[in-house]
Tab-separated table of C-alpha atoms in Angstrom:
chain	number	residue	atom	x	y	z
N	11	MET	CA	171.985	130.260	89.866
N	12	LYS	CA	170.894	133.421	88.020
N	13	ARG	CA	171.918	131.831	84.726
N	14	PHE	CA	169.667	128.841	85.434
N	15	ARG	CA	166.801	131.171	86.353
N	16	TRP	CA	167.097	132.977	83.022
N	17	ALA	CA	167.209	129.622	81.222
N	18	SER	CA	163.900	128.645	82.811
N	19	LEU	CA	162.186	131.849	81.684
N	20	PRO	CA	160.909	130.444	78.341
N	21	PHE	CA	159.302	127.526	80.160
N	22	ALA	CA	157.675	129.881	82.667
N	23	VAL	CA	156.292	132.016	79.839
N	24	TYR	CA	155.012	128.916	78.046
N	25	ALA	CA	153.288	127.659	81.209
N	26	LEU	CA	151.751	131.078	81.827
N	27	ILE	CA	150.340	131.431	78.312
N	28	PHE	CA	149.218	127.884	77.589
N	29	THR	CA	148.409	126.490	81.060
N	30	ILE	CA	147.795	129.079	83.768
N	31	ALA	CA	146.002	131.728	81.675
N	32	PRO	CA	143.498	129.276	80.069
N	33	LEU	CA	142.829	127.749	83.488
N	34	ILE	CA	142.093	131.169	84.980
N	35	LEU	CA	139.760	131.940	82.062
N	36	ILE	CA	137.858	128.674	82.510
N	37	ILE	CA	137.409	129.324	86.234
N	38	PHE	CA	136.292	132.902	85.506
N	39	TYR	CA	133.761	131.813	82.864
N	40	SER	CA	132.367	129.199	85.252
N	41	PHE	CA	131.256	132.018	87.578
N	42	THR	CA	129.674	134.200	84.879
N	43	ASP	CA	126.523	134.034	82.793
N	44	GLN	CA	126.267	134.747	79.055
N	45	SER	CA	126.110	138.486	79.727
N	46	GLY	CA	129.315	138.387	81.795
N	47	THR	CA	127.625	138.877	85.179
N	48	LEU	CA	129.083	137.023	88.142
N	49	THR	CA	126.777	134.201	89.249
N	50	LEU	CA	126.651	130.726	90.753
N	51	ASP	CA	123.833	129.605	88.454
N	52	ASN	CA	126.150	127.442	86.359
N	53	TYR	CA	127.066	125.309	89.362
N	54	ARG	CA	123.450	125.299	90.581
N	55	GLN	CA	122.335	124.029	87.178
N	56	PHE	CA	124.970	121.316	87.199
N	57	PHE	CA	124.194	120.162	90.761
N	58	ASN	CA	120.414	120.300	90.254
N	59	TRP	CA	119.142	117.347	92.290
N	60	ASP	CA	115.554	117.868	91.068
N	61	ASP	CA	116.663	117.180	87.485
N	62	PRO	CA	120.076	115.494	87.865
N	63	VAL	CA	120.718	114.931	84.160
N	64	TYR	CA	124.262	116.311	84.321
N	65	LEU	CA	125.057	114.406	87.499
N	66	GLN	CA	123.869	111.203	85.839
N	67	VAL	CA	126.191	111.849	82.905
N	68	LEU	CA	129.056	112.555	85.323
N	69	TRP	CA	128.354	109.317	87.193
N	70	ARG	CA	128.268	107.392	83.904
N	71	SER	CA	131.594	108.956	82.911
N	72	ILE	CA	133.208	108.002	86.222
N	73	LYS	CA	131.820	104.462	86.013
N	74	VAL	CA	133.057	103.950	82.449
N	75	ALA	CA	136.465	105.426	83.331
N	76	VAL	CA	136.838	103.249	86.447
N	77	ILE	CA	135.872	100.074	84.557
N	78	SER	CA	138.215	100.955	81.693
N	79	THR	CA	141.060	101.703	84.109
N	80	LEU	CA	140.569	98.453	86.025
N	81	ILE	CA	140.555	96.425	82.799
N	82	CYS	CA	143.710	98.226	81.667
N	83	LEU	CA	145.333	97.431	85.024
N	84	VAL	CA	144.325	93.749	84.925
N	85	LEU	CA	145.646	93.426	81.368
N	86	GLY	CA	148.537	95.859	81.633
N	87	TYR	CA	150.305	94.737	84.812
N	88	PRO	CA	150.861	91.107	83.724
N	89	MET	CA	152.009	92.297	80.297
N	90	ALA	CA	154.407	94.827	81.834
N	91	TYR	CA	155.717	92.105	84.166
N	92	ILE	CA	156.235	89.700	81.241
N	93	LEU	CA	158.013	92.410	79.273
N	94	SER	CA	160.337	93.153	82.192
N	95	LYS	CA	161.383	89.481	82.304
N	96	MET	CA	162.268	89.244	78.602
N	97	ARG	CA	165.822	89.454	77.317
N	98	PRO	CA	166.780	93.021	76.325
N	99	GLY	CA	166.598	92.616	72.522
N	100	LEU	CA	163.189	90.953	72.477
N	101	ARG	CA	161.951	93.298	75.207
N	102	ASP	CA	162.784	96.402	73.184
N	103	THR	CA	161.022	94.951	70.139
N	104	MET	CA	157.869	94.177	72.125
N	105	VAL	CA	157.815	97.633	73.720
N	106	PHE	CA	158.145	99.135	70.245
N	107	LEU	CA	155.155	97.083	69.060
N	108	PHE	CA	153.078	98.392	71.973
N	109	VAL	CA	154.059	101.983	71.220
N	110	LEU	CA	153.623	101.658	67.446
N	111	PRO	CA	149.777	102.009	67.389
N	112	MET	CA	150.109	105.285	69.290
N	113	TRP	CA	151.869	106.743	66.252
N	114	MET	CA	148.618	106.433	64.324
N	115	ASN	CA	146.060	109.212	64.631
N	116	PHE	CA	143.738	108.711	67.623
N	117	LEU	CA	140.672	109.344	65.478
N	118	LEU	CA	141.708	106.798	62.848
N	119	ARG	CA	142.235	104.126	65.497
N	120	THR	CA	138.718	104.703	66.789
N	121	TYR	CA	137.251	104.639	63.271
N	122	ALA	CA	138.981	101.278	62.768
N	123	TRP	CA	137.025	99.851	65.705
N	124	MET	CA	133.795	101.150	64.162
N	125	THR	CA	134.419	99.009	61.072
N	126	LEU	CA	135.180	96.011	63.279
N	127	LEU	CA	132.136	96.341	65.552
N	128	GLU	CA	129.396	97.259	63.077
N	129	ARG	CA	126.783	94.639	62.153
N	130	THR	CA	128.523	93.884	58.857
N	131	GLY	CA	131.992	94.184	60.365
N	132	LEU	CA	134.680	91.571	60.801
N	133	ILE	CA	133.677	90.509	64.330
N	134	ASN	CA	130.014	89.946	63.457
N	135	THR	CA	131.050	88.179	60.251
N	136	LEU	CA	133.188	85.724	62.206
N	137	LEU	CA	130.450	85.244	64.790
N	138	GLY	CA	127.965	84.585	62.004
N	139	LYS	CA	130.139	81.775	60.662
N	140	ILE	CA	129.759	79.924	63.973
N	141	GLY	CA	126.038	80.626	64.214
N	142	ILE	CA	126.156	83.613	66.571
N	143	GLY	CA	124.895	87.028	65.664
N	144	PRO	CA	124.890	89.476	64.194
N	145	LEU	CA	125.109	91.248	67.536
N	146	ASP	CA	124.546	94.917	68.325
N	147	LEU	CA	128.115	95.709	69.350
N	148	MET	CA	128.100	99.355	68.313
N	149	TYR	CA	126.542	102.229	70.266
N	150	THR	CA	126.776	100.463	73.610
N	151	GLN	CA	128.613	101.197	76.822
N	152	GLY	CA	130.700	98.087	76.207
N	153	ALA	CA	131.902	99.542	72.900
N	154	VAL	CA	132.956	102.750	74.639
N	155	ILE	CA	134.853	100.775	77.297
N	156	LEU	CA	136.502	98.682	74.584
N	157	GLY	CA	137.601	101.834	72.782
N	158	ASN	CA	139.018	103.253	76.013
N	159	VAL	CA	140.928	100.081	76.818
N	160	TYR	CA	142.376	99.829	73.317
N	161	ASN	CA	143.485	103.466	73.168
N	162	PHE	CA	144.726	103.866	76.748
N	163	LEU	CA	146.218	100.443	77.545
N	164	PRO	CA	149.777	101.540	76.565
N	165	PHE	CA	149.510	104.360	79.126
N	166	MET	CA	149.074	101.671	81.792
N	167	ILE	CA	151.740	99.271	80.543
N	168	LEU	CA	154.641	101.658	80.012
N	169	PRO	CA	154.810	103.314	83.484
N	170	ILE	CA	154.587	99.934	85.222
N	171	TYR	CA	157.170	98.443	82.876
N	172	ASN	CA	159.577	101.343	83.457
N	173	VAL	CA	159.403	100.787	87.221
N	174	LEU	CA	159.675	96.992	87.058
N	175	ILE	CA	162.885	96.993	84.991
N	176	LYS	CA	164.512	99.333	87.542
N	177	ILE	CA	163.876	97.094	90.567
N	178	ASP	CA	167.182	95.989	92.030
N	179	LYS	CA	167.616	92.266	91.348
N	180	SER	CA	169.549	91.867	94.609
N	181	VAL	CA	166.399	92.784	96.574
N	182	ILE	CA	164.495	89.971	94.873
N	183	GLU	CA	167.371	87.540	95.442
N	184	ALA	CA	167.476	88.513	99.118
N	185	ALA	CA	163.766	87.750	99.474
N	186	GLN	CA	164.283	84.382	97.796
N	187	ASP	CA	167.214	83.620	100.113
N	188	LEU	CA	164.904	84.287	103.068
N	189	GLY	CA	162.654	81.488	101.859
N	190	GLY	CA	160.071	83.341	99.827
N	191	ASN	CA	158.551	81.533	96.860
N	192	LYS	CA	157.641	83.360	93.633
N	193	TYR	CA	154.170	84.269	94.903
N	194	VAL	CA	155.447	85.670	98.211
N	195	VAL	CA	158.286	87.570	96.532
N	196	PHE	CA	155.858	89.144	94.086
N	197	ARG	CA	153.274	90.023	96.743
N	198	LYS	CA	155.694	91.416	99.340
N	199	VAL	CA	158.518	92.823	97.233
N	200	ILE	CA	157.868	93.282	93.533
N	201	PHE	CA	154.314	94.636	93.671
N	202	PRO	CA	154.957	97.137	96.534
N	203	LEU	CA	158.064	98.396	94.732
N	204	SER	CA	156.084	98.851	91.529
N	205	LEU	CA	153.272	100.861	93.120
N	206	SER	CA	154.613	104.134	91.777
N	207	GLY	CA	154.245	102.777	88.254
N	208	VAL	CA	150.752	101.469	89.033
N	209	VAL	CA	149.681	104.863	90.375
N	210	SER	CA	151.117	106.636	87.336
N	211	GLY	CA	149.415	104.160	85.013
N	212	ILE	CA	146.054	104.565	86.751
N	213	SER	CA	146.335	108.362	86.608
N	214	MET	CA	147.364	108.386	82.939
N	215	THR	CA	144.511	106.027	82.044
N	216	PHE	CA	141.718	107.412	84.226
N	217	MET	CA	142.175	111.066	83.244
N	218	PRO	CA	141.655	110.672	79.479
N	219	ALA	CA	139.028	107.944	79.988
N	220	VAL	CA	136.800	110.136	82.153
N	221	SER	CA	137.063	113.177	79.891
N	222	THR	CA	137.073	111.628	76.411
N	223	PHE	CA	134.396	112.587	73.905
N	224	ILE	CA	135.581	111.190	70.559
N	225	ILE	CA	135.345	107.554	71.664
N	226	SER	CA	131.915	107.946	73.239
N	227	ARG	CA	130.644	109.898	70.230
N	228	LEU	CA	131.853	107.404	67.602
N	229	LEU	CA	131.447	104.098	69.432
N	230	GLY	CA	128.595	105.210	71.691
N	231	GLY	CA	126.726	106.987	68.917
N	232	GLY	CA	125.457	109.730	71.225
N	233	GLN	CA	123.494	107.154	73.235
N	234	GLN	CA	126.339	106.788	75.746
N	235	ALA	CA	127.258	110.468	76.127
N	236	LEU	CA	129.964	111.193	78.674
N	237	ILE	CA	130.800	114.410	80.466
N	238	GLY	CA	133.325	115.271	77.751
N	239	ASP	CA	130.551	115.189	75.141
N	240	ILE	CA	128.362	117.507	77.223
N	241	ILE	CA	131.215	119.968	77.765
N	242	GLU	CA	132.028	120.033	74.055
N	243	ASN	CA	128.351	120.523	73.251
N	244	GLN	CA	128.090	123.501	75.620
N	245	PHE	CA	131.054	125.226	73.970
N	246	LYS	CA	130.515	124.362	70.298
N	247	VAL	CA	126.723	123.952	69.893
N	248	VAL	CA	124.789	125.577	72.743
N	249	GLY	CA	127.264	128.406	73.243
N	250	ASN	CA	126.864	128.339	77.034
N	251	TRP	CA	130.495	128.785	77.970
N	252	GLY	CA	129.635	129.364	81.621
N	253	LEU	CA	128.001	125.982	82.127
N	254	GLY	CA	130.657	124.245	80.042
N	255	SER	CA	133.379	125.885	82.124
N	256	ALA	CA	131.647	124.910	85.374
N	257	MET	CA	131.518	121.285	84.204
N	258	SER	CA	135.204	121.471	83.302
N	259	VAL	CA	136.096	122.828	86.744
N	260	VAL	CA	134.080	120.107	88.510
N	261	LEU	CA	135.744	117.427	86.380
N	262	MET	CA	139.183	118.898	87.058
N	263	VAL	CA	138.556	118.918	90.824
N	264	LEU	CA	137.410	115.288	90.735
N	265	ILE	CA	140.505	114.235	88.783
N	266	LEU	CA	142.830	116.114	91.152
N	267	ALA	CA	141.076	114.554	94.163
N	268	ALA	CA	141.427	111.070	92.678
N	269	MET	CA	145.119	111.665	91.957
N	270	ASN	CA	145.670	112.938	95.506
N	271	VAL	CA	144.056	109.800	96.970
N	272	MET	CA	146.222	107.598	94.765
N	273	ARG	CA	149.379	109.466	95.749
N	274	LYS	CA	148.574	109.105	99.447
N	275	TYR	CA	147.964	105.388	98.951
N	276	GLU	CA	151.290	105.107	97.156
N	277	ASP	CA	153.136	106.918	99.971
N	278	GLU	CA	151.546	104.711	102.630
N	279	ASN	CA	152.397	101.486	100.809
N	280	ALA	CA	155.708	102.407	99.183
N	281	GLY	CA	158.620	100.043	99.551
N	282	GLY	CA	158.891	96.322	99.733
N	283	ASN	CA	158.110	94.253	102.804
N	284	VAL	CA	160.293	91.188	102.983
N	285	LEU	CA	159.170	90.083	106.432
N	286	LEU	CA	158.262	86.505	105.642
């Protein structure tokens, strides 16, 4: 046991330096002003109901993230289910094709969508050929959601796929033997057993979607600023690290709360129900 404890020491040091220490610093800065004095003014400024500009940005960020996550779930679950039903050789090839775009730089992928969505881009050119457009596709909330879905869809597909391929086939056959059709088997067996993958996919999609700033800056053009943009601006432009840290802490608490709710839902609904 002591040997294993010593082996884990490098990981503990890594977590302390790159995870715990920065988190403590962010929390500390959130309770200090620019002179280093302890204060709650950063949180008061953020939760200012008389001028709720930051709360409006937070609400917009949550709304965009929820919409993006739901679209990823609607698109990702059927695709993960289809992948799980393919023969192994074809399945591995398709999974590779889904993972392949993630090897490209995140920024380059977003720039590619800028060239597609601009007024002289490919999409507007094709629409113009059928008498539609050009449309203002760039610098809209829809463009930001599209960028989120494109970049984060694999994070929804892969966790669900990994759970679906591990479901015991005998459980499905038993449900079919009890008289369940494909719809009943999916609703009462397959989907409940895949909830852990759904929860993981939602968490892995919602977290980057609610905190992103590159997508909203490039595709939203500053007109659809999200909380990530405001936090970056406080650190890099305004220099108000206290307010930026307070925003980061609030966002972190919201994400942890959302994950906790999802985990409780998963625990309550885990396991298949083959009572037909």
